[in-house]
Amino acid sequence: MAAKTKEMVAKGIDVTDSTQVLTPSGVQELTRKLEQHRQTTGVQMALVLVRTTGGEPIEDYSMRVATAWGGGSKERDDGVLLLLAVEDRRMRLEVGYGLEPAIPDAAGQAILDSSRAHLRRGDYDAALLSMVDQVIQRTAHVKPGQRASAYSPPLGSNALLMYLVVMMAGLLAGWLCGGTISWKQQLAGLEDEGDVDADAQIGGDEEEPRG
C-alpha cells in the first residue's frame, strides 16, 4: 500500500498534496475556492495528490480514500473527490450520487479531459484549478440543505454552445472507449508520449461510500 489512507486525507482538509507538485500559491487558491463553494452551496470537494497507488488499481485506491474521507452531506451524498497519482499518470473523479444531475457521465469525463494541455506542460496548478472551476460552475446553483438539480448553462452567451460541445466530446470519448462510463467514477490515463487519452472506467455496480 503506497500510503496509509487515513494519513492521506482528512475531512477538514480541502487539498492534500503529498507530492509537492502544487505551488504554495496554488494550494492557497484551490483551498480558497473550495472553502467558499462549500460555504455557499454545502457541496464539499477534496483534492488528493499522491505519487503512486503502489500497484493498486486507482479505482480501488480512490474508493478507499473517499471512504476514509467521508466528505459531503450524508443526507445529500454530495461529496466530490479528485485523486491524482502523479507517477502513475492516472487520475480519478469520485462524485456522490446526490450530484448526479449536476455532473452526469459525459460532464465528469469532459472535466478530466479538459486538463490535458496543462498536464502535458506539468502545470498542476492550472490543471486542478481548471477542473475545480468546472465542478464549481456545475454545482453553483445548489442550495445548502437541498438536493442538486440538473446543471443549466447560462443563456445569451457562448456558454450554451460550449456546454453542448463538451457534452458531445464526453459522450464520444465514452463510446470510443467501449462500455458505459460510470457517472460516479471517471478515469483518465495520462500517456507518456505527451498526449493524453481518457479511458472510461466501468464501475457503477459497486457500493458507493456515503459521507
Short mmCIF file of C-alpha atoms in Angstrom, two decimals:
data_model
loop_
_atom_site.label_atom_id
_atom_site.label_comp_id
_atom_site.label_asym_id
_atom_site.label_seq_id
_atom_site.Cartn_x
_atom_site.Cartn_y
_atom_site.Cartn_z
CA MET A 1 0.00 0.00 0.00
CA ALA A 2 1.52 3.33 -1.09
CA ALA A 3 0.41 5.24 1.99
CA LYS A 4 -1.93 4.85 4.90
CA THR A 5 -5.27 6.16 3.69
CA LYS A 6 -6.21 7.92 6.89
CA GLU A 7 -2.91 9.79 6.83
CA MET A 8 -3.52 10.98 3.28
CA VAL A 9 -6.81 12.77 3.67
CA ALA A 10 -8.90 14.27 6.44
CA LYS A 11 -12.43 15.61 6.25
CA GLY A 12 -11.37 19.11 7.27
CA ILE A 13 -8.59 19.34 4.68
CA ASP A 14 -9.51 20.51 1.17
CA VAL A 15 -6.15 19.97 -0.56
CA THR A 16 -3.76 17.13 0.33
CA ASP A 17 -0.59 17.18 -1.79
CA SER A 18 1.95 14.60 -0.64
CA THR A 19 3.82 15.06 -3.94
CA GLN A 20 4.54 18.78 -3.57
CA VAL A 21 3.84 19.35 -7.27
CA LEU A 22 1.45 22.18 -6.40
CA THR A 23 2.87 25.59 -5.58
CA PRO A 24 2.02 27.19 -2.21
CA SER A 25 0.01 29.85 -4.03
CA GLY A 26 -1.81 27.15 -5.99
CA VAL A 27 -2.77 25.30 -2.80
CA GLN A 28 -3.92 28.58 -1.26
CA GLU A 29 -6.09 29.47 -4.26
CA LEU A 30 -7.59 25.99 -4.53
CA THR A 31 -8.36 25.95 -0.82
CA ARG A 32 -9.99 29.38 -1.02
CA LYS A 33 -12.22 28.32 -3.90
CA LEU A 34 -13.28 25.05 -2.27
CA GLU A 35 -14.00 26.63 1.12
CA GLN A 36 -16.03 29.44 -0.45
CA HIS A 37 -18.01 26.98 -2.56
CA ARG A 38 -18.74 24.78 0.45
CA GLN A 39 -19.99 27.76 2.44
CA THR A 40 -22.22 28.89 -0.43
CA THR A 41 -23.65 25.56 -1.59
CA GLY A 42 -22.85 22.97 1.07
CA VAL A 43 -21.01 20.92 -1.58
CA GLN A 44 -17.68 19.62 -0.28
CA MET A 45 -14.82 18.75 -2.62
CA ALA A 46 -11.37 17.42 -1.73
CA LEU A 47 -8.23 17.14 -3.84
CA VAL A 48 -5.71 14.39 -3.10
CA LEU A 49 -2.37 14.10 -4.90
CA VAL A 50 -0.16 11.06 -4.34
CA ARG A 51 2.94 9.87 -6.14
CA THR A 52 1.62 6.35 -6.78
CA THR A 53 -1.06 3.92 -5.74
CA GLY A 54 1.64 1.29 -5.26
CA GLY A 55 0.26 -1.05 -7.91
CA GLU A 56 -3.27 -0.94 -6.56
CA PRO A 57 -5.92 -0.15 -9.21
CA ILE A 58 -6.74 3.53 -8.94
CA GLU A 59 -10.46 2.79 -8.78
CA ASP A 60 -9.92 0.72 -5.61
CA TYR A 61 -7.45 3.18 -4.17
CA SER A 62 -9.67 6.21 -4.75
CA MET A 63 -12.64 4.38 -3.24
CA ARG A 64 -10.66 3.73 -0.07
CA VAL A 65 -9.65 7.36 0.08
CA ALA A 66 -13.23 8.53 -0.47
CA THR A 67 -14.49 6.19 2.24
CA ALA A 68 -11.85 7.34 4.71
CA TRP A 69 -12.52 10.97 3.84
CA GLY A 70 -16.28 10.74 4.26
CA GLY A 71 -16.86 14.18 2.81
CA GLY A 72 -20.16 15.70 1.82
CA SER A 73 -23.55 15.55 3.46
CA LYS A 74 -24.77 12.09 4.43
CA GLU A 75 -28.33 13.09 3.58
CA ARG A 76 -27.49 14.59 0.17
CA ASP A 77 -24.46 12.39 -0.69
CA ASP A 78 -22.84 15.37 -2.37
CA GLY A 79 -19.12 14.91 -1.80
CA VAL A 80 -16.63 15.18 -4.68
CA LEU A 81 -13.09 13.78 -4.55
CA LEU A 82 -10.42 14.21 -7.20
CA LEU A 83 -7.45 11.85 -6.88
CA LEU A 84 -4.29 12.31 -8.93
CA ALA A 85 -1.49 9.70 -8.90
CA VAL A 86 1.39 11.67 -10.40
CA GLU A 87 3.97 8.97 -11.13
CA ASP A 88 1.27 6.55 -12.32
CA ARG A 89 -0.06 9.30 -14.60
CA ARG A 90 -3.63 8.47 -13.61
CA MET A 91 -6.46 10.42 -12.08
CA ARG A 92 -9.98 9.67 -10.98
CA LEU A 93 -13.04 11.68 -10.04
CA GLU A 94 -15.41 10.33 -7.38
CA VAL A 95 -18.81 12.07 -7.29
CA GLY A 96 -21.56 11.44 -4.76
CA TYR A 97 -24.91 10.19 -6.06
CA GLY A 98 -26.59 13.39 -4.92
CA LEU A 99 -24.68 15.38 -7.54
CA GLU A 100 -25.57 13.08 -10.45
CA PRO A 101 -27.97 15.60 -12.04
CA ALA A 102 -25.30 18.32 -11.99
CA ILE A 103 -22.35 16.15 -13.03
CA PRO A 104 -23.55 13.32 -15.29
CA ASP A 105 -21.31 10.82 -17.08
CA ALA A 106 -20.22 12.91 -20.03
CA ALA A 107 -19.62 16.01 -17.94
CA GLY A 108 -17.39 14.14 -15.49
CA GLN A 109 -15.35 12.72 -18.34
CA ALA A 110 -15.08 16.12 -20.01
CA ILE A 111 -13.85 17.74 -16.79
CA LEU A 112 -10.94 15.29 -16.69
CA ASP A 113 -10.29 15.65 -20.41
CA SER A 114 -10.03 19.42 -20.02
CA SER A 115 -6.80 19.13 -18.04
CA ARG A 116 -4.82 17.56 -20.90
CA ALA A 117 -2.90 20.62 -22.09
CA HIS A 118 -1.97 21.73 -18.57
CA LEU A 119 -0.78 18.25 -17.54
CA ARG A 120 1.30 17.88 -20.70
CA ARG A 121 3.16 21.01 -19.57
CA GLY A 122 3.43 19.81 -15.99
CA ASP A 123 1.29 22.72 -14.81
CA TYR A 124 -0.57 21.01 -11.98
CA ASP A 125 -1.83 24.27 -10.52
CA ALA A 126 -3.62 25.19 -13.75
CA ALA A 127 -4.92 21.65 -14.29
CA LEU A 128 -6.54 21.40 -10.88
CA LEU A 129 -7.82 24.97 -10.92
CA SER A 130 -9.49 24.29 -14.25
CA MET A 131 -11.18 21.11 -13.03
CA VAL A 132 -12.23 22.69 -9.74
CA ASP A 133 -13.69 25.68 -11.56
CA GLN A 134 -15.79 23.37 -13.73
CA VAL A 135 -17.11 21.43 -10.75
CA ILE A 136 -17.93 24.73 -9.04
CA GLN A 137 -19.69 26.03 -12.15
CA ARG A 138 -21.81 22.92 -12.49
CA THR A 139 -22.84 22.92 -8.81
CA ALA A 140 -23.07 26.67 -8.12
CA HIS A 141 -26.88 26.51 -8.24
CA VAL A 142 -27.07 24.02 -5.35
CA LYS A 143 -28.58 25.42 -2.17
CA PRO A 144 -27.46 24.27 1.30
CA GLY A 145 -29.74 21.52 2.57
CA GLN A 146 -31.29 20.88 -0.86
CA ARG A 147 -30.51 18.20 -3.43
CA ALA A 148 -28.80 19.15 -6.67
CA SER A 149 -30.82 19.66 -9.83
CA ALA A 150 -29.54 19.44 -13.40
CA TYR A 151 -26.95 21.98 -14.47
CA SER A 152 -28.27 24.65 -16.86
CA PRO A 153 -25.61 26.65 -18.75
CA PRO A 154 -26.12 30.43 -18.91
CA LEU A 155 -28.14 31.60 -21.89
CA GLY A 156 -27.36 34.60 -24.06
CA SER A 157 -23.66 33.76 -24.38
CA ASN A 158 -21.32 31.21 -25.89
CA ALA A 159 -21.64 29.10 -22.75
CA LEU A 160 -24.53 27.03 -24.12
CA LEU A 161 -22.63 26.20 -27.30
CA MET A 162 -19.51 25.28 -25.34
CA TYR A 163 -21.58 23.15 -23.00
CA LEU A 164 -23.04 21.18 -25.91
CA VAL A 165 -19.60 20.72 -27.45
CA VAL A 166 -18.12 19.46 -24.17
CA MET A 167 -21.03 17.08 -23.57
CA MET A 168 -20.75 15.63 -27.08
CA ALA A 169 -16.98 15.23 -26.66
CA GLY A 170 -17.51 13.35 -23.41
CA LEU A 171 -20.12 11.07 -24.92
CA LEU A 172 -17.87 10.37 -27.91
CA ALA A 173 -14.93 9.55 -25.64
CA GLY A 174 -17.06 7.07 -23.74
CA TRP A 175 -18.31 5.45 -26.95
CA LEU A 176 -14.81 5.13 -28.42
CA CYS A 177 -13.51 3.54 -25.22
CA GLY A 178 -16.31 1.00 -25.26
CA GLY A 179 -18.74 0.24 -22.46
CA THR A 180 -20.65 2.52 -20.16
CA ILE A 181 -18.99 5.37 -18.28
CA SER A 182 -19.87 5.27 -14.61
CA TRP A 183 -21.12 8.72 -13.60
CA LYS A 184 -19.57 8.31 -10.18
CA GLN A 185 -16.15 7.06 -11.22
CA GLN A 186 -14.26 8.69 -14.09
CA LEU A 187 -10.77 7.54 -15.03
CA ALA A 188 -8.30 9.36 -17.29
CA GLY A 189 -4.92 7.98 -18.37
CA LEU A 190 -2.05 10.42 -18.98
CA GLU A 191 0.13 8.89 -21.67
CA ASP A 192 3.92 9.14 -21.55
CA GLU A 193 4.20 10.28 -25.16
CA GLY A 194 2.98 13.74 -24.21
CA ASP A 195 -0.63 13.25 -25.27
CA VAL A 196 -3.45 12.25 -23.01
CA ASP A 197 -6.03 9.52 -23.59
CA ALA A 198 -9.14 9.42 -21.43
CA ASP A 199 -10.32 5.92 -20.59
CA ALA A 200 -13.86 5.16 -19.47
CA GLN A 201 -13.99 3.03 -16.33
CA ILE A 202 -16.94 0.74 -15.88
CA GLY A 203 -17.61 0.52 -12.17
CA GLY A 204 -21.13 1.62 -11.38
CA ASP A 205 -22.25 -1.63 -9.78
CA GLU A 206 -20.20 -1.42 -6.60
CA GLU A 207 -21.43 0.09 -3.35
CA GLU A 208 -20.61 3.81 -3.12
CA PRO A 209 -19.33 5.47 0.04
CA ARG A 210 -21.52 7.95 1.84
CA GLY A 211 -20.22 10.77 3.96
#
